[in-house]
């Protein structure tokens, strides 16, 4: 299944089987534009959503009933949400330069260790490592930061990427490669130790991206509505395929990686 959030606060679930590929309303969070949604890892029974109202909501995926939240009011626009692999934690990228963390079992926010500095700009993306011990964030200030989830502290100093603001980031399932996308630039970072090492720079217009489980291939979505497959052993992505009439905002692999879903500003999935 695929979940999508809309500007009117509606959240939809789509059964991707061909005979049933129709969007069905799941829940309404009408107090905010929904910027990001994420299924709980594993069984997907819960669905997290964040948006411009600065709130986190968690819904029952089947009934649409709220099961947690609203949380984190007053932190500005929340642009991205991610579950930890164990589903015990939720993280969100915030407009107020902060990664927000919540304990989903207690419904409580977690506080970073004293002295932890905030980013210089609004955050745009957040993604957990495969084992859930650390996470990566990216932001409009071009900074990539790693965070120790167990110690609630920043890992080293931020890495400043070349180019312009970073709008999206994704970790490969192996945790070895972090991909970031900005205006006309896709960066791949191979993480063997911290600080991360800049591995590859390629001038490609990127508005969304996803990396497969093995970290060997990815798909790039562009502001022109095209998708480009990219074997990450190659220096160039494959040919563009027109998927939408406007910018692609989100890409996700199915669990078995047989299917790829994309969402666009033209309103289509």
Tab-separated table of C-alpha atoms in Angstrom, residues 14-268:
chain	number	residue	atom	x	y	z
A	14	UNK	CA	-3.834	3.429	-2.076
A	15	UNK	CA	-3.959	-0.339	-2.622
A	16	UNK	CA	-1.347	-0.835	-5.346
A	17	UNK	CA	-2.844	-4.038	-6.695
A	18	UNK	CA	-3.960	-3.179	-10.270
A	19	UNK	CA	-7.587	-4.090	-9.756
A	20	UNK	CA	-7.821	-1.976	-6.591
A	21	UNK	CA	-5.588	1.017	-7.303
A	22	UNK	CA	-8.034	3.645	-6.099
A	23	UNK	CA	-7.267	6.206	-3.367
A	24	UNK	CA	-9.341	5.816	-0.209
A	25	UNK	CA	-9.481	8.487	2.512
A	26	UNK	CA	-7.824	7.327	5.715
A	27	UNK	CA	-7.945	10.369	7.957
A	28	UNK	CA	-8.196	14.126	8.012
A	29	UNK	CA	-5.721	16.402	9.742
A	30	UNK	CA	-7.460	19.536	8.511
A	31	UNK	CA	-5.523	21.803	10.855
A	32	UNK	CA	-2.506	21.625	8.559
A	33	UNK	CA	-1.249	20.948	5.054
A	34	UNK	CA	0.155	17.419	5.152
A	35	UNK	CA	3.804	17.577	4.041
A	36	UNK	CA	5.007	14.044	4.795
A	37	UNK	CA	3.547	10.664	5.749
A	38	UNK	CA	5.215	7.389	6.759
A	39	UNK	CA	3.919	3.887	7.489
A	40	UNK	CA	5.123	2.155	10.646
A	41	UNK	CA	7.879	-0.350	9.707
A	42	UNK	CA	6.898	-3.991	9.446
A	43	UNK	CA	3.145	-4.446	9.554
A	44	UNK	CA	2.267	-0.815	8.768
A	45	UNK	CA	-0.567	-0.636	11.270
A	46	UNK	CA	0.148	3.002	12.129
A	47	UNK	CA	0.627	5.988	9.852
A	48	UNK	CA	2.497	9.144	10.923
A	49	UNK	CA	1.856	12.551	9.368
A	50	UNK	CA	3.375	16.034	9.743
A	51	UNK	CA	2.797	19.355	8.043
A	52	UNK	CA	2.829	23.119	8.047
A	53	UNK	CA	0.942	23.352	11.333
A	54	UNK	CA	3.973	21.999	13.173
A	55	UNK	CA	2.098	18.993	14.540
A	56	UNK	CA	2.773	15.259	14.498
A	57	UNK	CA	-0.235	12.946	14.240
A	58	UNK	CA	-0.296	9.148	14.238
A	59	UNK	CA	-3.334	7.332	12.850
A	60	UNK	CA	-4.541	3.759	12.742
A	61	UNK	CA	-3.911	2.786	9.103
A	62	UNK	CA	-7.099	0.748	8.794
A	63	UNK	CA	-9.665	2.878	10.602
A	64	UNK	CA	-8.077	6.321	10.361
A	65	UNK	CA	-8.620	6.854	14.082
A	66	UNK	CA	-5.991	9.056	15.805
A	67	UNK	CA	-3.798	7.009	18.137
A	68	UNK	CA	-1.196	9.639	19.070
A	69	UNK	CA	-1.003	13.423	18.919
A	70	UNK	CA	-1.210	16.148	18.014
A	71	UNK	CA	2.351	16.626	19.272
A	72	UNK	CA	5.024	19.315	18.836
A	73	UNK	CA	2.847	22.353	18.195
A	74	UNK	CA	4.822	25.579	17.859
A	75	UNK	CA	7.913	24.224	16.081
A	76	UNK	CA	7.026	25.642	12.676
A	77	UNK	CA	6.685	23.705	9.434
A	78	UNK	CA	7.541	20.003	9.758
A	79	UNK	CA	8.663	18.896	6.305
A	80	UNK	CA	9.664	15.248	6.794
A	81	UNK	CA	8.833	12.386	9.171
A	82	UNK	CA	10.545	9.011	9.697
A	83	UNK	CA	10.059	5.979	11.948
A	84	UNK	CA	12.977	4.237	13.605
A	85	UNK	CA	13.304	0.590	12.450
A	86	UNK	CA	11.862	-0.627	15.778
A	87	UNK	CA	8.954	1.853	15.480
A	88	UNK	CA	9.716	3.059	19.011
A	89	UNK	CA	10.809	6.498	17.850
A	90	UNK	CA	9.571	9.075	15.373
A	91	UNK	CA	11.743	11.873	14.010
A	92	UNK	CA	10.742	14.992	12.111
A	93	UNK	CA	12.630	17.740	10.293
A	94	UNK	CA	11.545	21.140	11.564
A	95	UNK	CA	11.519	24.676	10.225
A	96	UNK	CA	12.951	25.891	13.542
A	97	UNK	CA	16.346	24.278	12.743
A	98	UNK	CA	15.737	21.214	14.915
A	99	UNK	CA	15.339	17.451	14.595
A	100	UNK	CA	12.364	16.539	16.757
A	101	UNK	CA	12.196	13.107	18.393
A	102	UNK	CA	9.278	11.346	20.093
A	103	UNK	CA	8.931	8.139	22.067
A	104	UNK	CA	5.835	6.571	20.486
A	105	UNK	CA	5.204	4.232	23.414
A	106	UNK	CA	4.984	7.077	25.931
A	107	UNK	CA	3.835	9.819	23.568
A	108	UNK	CA	6.625	12.066	24.846
A	109	UNK	CA	9.180	14.234	23.098
A	110	UNK	CA	12.867	13.583	23.724
A	111	UNK	CA	15.340	16.356	24.513
A	112	UNK	CA	18.802	16.569	23.005
A	113	UNK	CA	21.744	16.666	25.418
A	114	UNK	CA	22.704	20.097	26.822
A	115	UNK	CA	24.983	22.014	24.497
A	116	UNK	CA	23.642	20.377	21.329
A	117	UNK	CA	23.494	23.155	18.755
A	118	UNK	CA	20.687	23.606	16.292
A	119	UNK	CA	21.245	23.830	12.561
A	120	UNK	CA	21.777	27.221	10.972
A	121	UNK	CA	18.744	26.824	8.710
A	122	UNK	CA	15.401	25.072	8.403
A	123	UNK	CA	15.612	21.286	8.105
A	124	UNK	CA	14.087	19.543	5.100
A	125	UNK	CA	14.755	15.828	5.591
A	126	UNK	CA	15.475	13.166	8.185
A	127	UNK	CA	16.278	9.448	7.850
A	128	UNK	CA	17.206	6.679	10.333
A	129	UNK	CA	20.105	4.269	10.017
A	130	UNK	CA	19.120	0.595	9.494
A	131	UNK	CA	19.770	-0.362	13.122
A	132	UNK	CA	18.183	2.829	14.473
A	133	UNK	CA	21.164	3.972	16.538
A	134	UNK	CA	21.712	7.189	14.573
A	135	UNK	CA	19.947	9.342	12.044
A	136	UNK	CA	20.885	11.850	9.377
A	137	UNK	CA	19.300	15.230	8.694
A	138	UNK	CA	19.640	17.718	5.857
A	139	UNK	CA	18.524	21.299	5.502
A	140	UNK	CA	18.195	24.514	3.578
A	141	UNK	CA	21.553	25.660	4.969
A	142	UNK	CA	23.243	22.857	2.912
A	143	UNK	CA	24.257	21.090	6.132
A	144	UNK	CA	24.231	17.325	6.606
A	145	UNK	CA	24.323	16.246	10.233
A	146	UNK	CA	24.456	12.879	11.948
A	147	UNK	CA	22.750	12.390	15.305
A	148	UNK	CA	23.334	9.796	18.024
A	149	UNK	CA	19.811	8.666	18.901
A	150	UNK	CA	20.832	6.691	21.973
A	151	UNK	CA	23.037	9.447	23.427
A	152	UNK	CA	20.777	12.258	22.154
A	153	UNK	CA	23.710	14.245	20.815
A	154	UNK	CA	25.124	15.469	17.507
A	155	UNK	CA	27.916	13.409	15.965
A	156	UNK	CA	30.734	15.779	15.092
A	157	UNK	CA	30.367	18.941	13.071
A	158	UNK	CA	27.966	19.448	10.172
A	159	UNK	CA	29.132	18.636	6.655
A	160	UNK	CA	28.390	21.516	4.300
A	161	UNK	CA	27.468	20.276	0.851
A	162	UNK	CA	28.311	22.208	-2.311
A	163	UNK	CA	25.535	23.811	-4.314
A	164	UNK	CA	22.296	25.175	-2.928
A	165	UNK	CA	19.776	24.186	-0.257
A	166	UNK	CA	19.211	20.452	0.263
A	167	UNK	CA	15.562	19.443	-0.088
A	168	UNK	CA	15.628	15.685	0.430
A	169	UNK	CA	17.806	12.913	1.843
A	170	UNK	CA	17.629	9.120	1.946
A	171	UNK	CA	19.849	6.435	3.454
A	172	UNK	CA	20.377	3.150	1.649
A	173	UNK	CA	19.043	0.168	3.638
A	174	UNK	CA	22.642	-0.929	4.270
A	175	UNK	CA	23.386	2.458	5.888
A	176	UNK	CA	26.497	2.887	3.740
A	177	UNK	CA	25.252	5.522	1.298
A	178	UNK	CA	23.399	8.765	2.005
A	179	UNK	CA	21.857	10.489	-1.003
A	180	UNK	CA	20.892	14.171	-0.931
A	181	UNK	CA	19.123	16.222	-3.585
A	182	UNK	CA	19.134	19.965	-4.222
A	183	UNK	CA	18.703	22.334	-7.159
A	184	UNK	CA	20.568	20.720	-10.035
A	185	UNK	CA	22.720	18.540	-7.804
A	186	UNK	CA	22.615	14.979	-6.523
A	187	UNK	CA	25.201	14.047	-3.907
A	188	UNK	CA	26.106	10.554	-2.731
A	189	UNK	CA	27.978	10.201	0.533
A	190	UNK	CA	29.641	6.935	1.513
A	191	UNK	CA	29.464	6.666	5.290
A	192	UNK	CA	32.244	4.470	6.644
A	193	UNK	CA	33.062	6.702	9.594
A	194	UNK	CA	32.219	10.187	10.686
A	195	UNK	CA	32.743	12.700	9.197
A	196	UNK	CA	31.176	11.299	6.051
A	197	UNK	CA	33.155	11.347	2.837
A	198	UNK	CA	31.941	13.034	-0.288
A	199	UNK	CA	31.849	10.286	-2.881
A	200	UNK	CA	30.131	11.478	-6.028
A	201	UNK	CA	28.876	14.714	-7.472
A	202	UNK	CA	26.581	14.693	-10.470
A	203	UNK	CA	24.710	17.664	-12.010
A	204	UNK	CA	21.144	16.357	-12.097
A	205	UNK	CA	18.000	18.315	-11.289
A	206	UNK	CA	16.526	16.504	-8.278
A	207	UNK	CA	13.232	17.025	-6.488
A	208	UNK	CA	12.895	13.516	-4.969
A	209	UNK	CA	14.963	10.352	-4.691
A	210	UNK	CA	14.970	6.800	-3.347
A	211	UNK	CA	17.708	4.188	-2.898
A	212	UNK	CA	17.115	0.425	-2.966
A	213	UNK	CA	17.739	-1.934	-0.055
A	214	UNK	CA	21.194	-2.973	-1.193
A	215	UNK	CA	22.362	0.553	-1.893
A	216	UNK	CA	23.265	-0.470	-5.438
A	217	UNK	CA	20.644	1.463	-7.367
A	218	UNK	CA	18.453	4.492	-7.013
A	219	UNK	CA	15.743	6.443	-8.769
A	220	UNK	CA	15.809	10.204	-9.231
A	221	UNK	CA	12.660	12.281	-9.644
A	222	UNK	CA	12.915	15.664	-11.294
A	223	UNK	CA	11.105	18.999	-11.219
A	224	UNK	CA	10.091	18.312	-14.836
A	225	UNK	CA	8.071	15.233	-13.811
A	226	UNK	CA	10.561	12.640	-15.061
A	227	UNK	CA	12.019	9.560	-13.358
A	228	UNK	CA	15.580	8.391	-13.993
A	229	UNK	CA	16.932	5.001	-12.854
A	230	UNK	CA	20.495	5.160	-11.595
A	231	UNK	CA	22.807	2.178	-11.021
A	232	UNK	CA	25.004	3.757	-8.364
A	233	UNK	CA	28.116	2.103	-9.764
A	234	UNK	CA	27.686	4.354	-12.803
A	235	UNK	CA	28.578	8.042	-12.989
A	236	UNK	CA	25.435	8.912	-14.947
A	237	UNK	CA	21.749	8.107	-14.391
A	238	UNK	CA	19.752	6.330	-17.057
A	239	UNK	CA	17.425	7.969	-19.574
A	240	UNK	CA	14.546	10.081	-18.293
A	241	UNK	CA	11.044	8.642	-18.349
A	242	UNK	CA	8.078	11.016	-18.209
A	243	UNK	CA	5.873	10.068	-15.263
A	244	UNK	CA	4.062	13.309	-14.362
A	245	UNK	CA	3.288	16.706	-15.841
A	246	UNK	CA	4.765	18.613	-12.886
A	247	UNK	CA	7.517	18.194	-10.277
A	248	UNK	CA	7.890	14.839	-8.518
A	249	UNK	CA	7.814	15.366	-4.751
A	250	UNK	CA	8.181	11.842	-3.374
A	251	UNK	CA	9.409	8.394	-4.471
A	252	UNK	CA	9.165	5.089	-2.581
A	253	UNK	CA	9.974	1.437	-3.300
A	254	UNK	CA	7.529	-1.289	-2.316
A	255	UNK	CA	8.851	-3.648	0.377
A	256	UNK	CA	9.754	-6.331	-2.196
A	257	UNK	CA	11.148	-3.585	-4.504
A	258	UNK	CA	9.078	-4.852	-7.449
A	259	UNK	CA	7.092	-1.622	-7.597
A	260	UNK	CA	7.975	2.053	-7.414
A	261	UNK	CA	5.507	4.784	-6.440
A	262	UNK	CA	5.861	8.495	-7.125
A	263	UNK	CA	3.788	11.505	-6.091
A	264	UNK	CA	3.686	14.784	-7.969
A	265	UNK	CA	2.571	18.386	-7.738
A	266	UNK	CA	0.139	17.600	-10.555
A	267	UNK	CA	-1.947	15.703	-7.980
A	268	UNK	CA	-1.270	12.218	-9.319
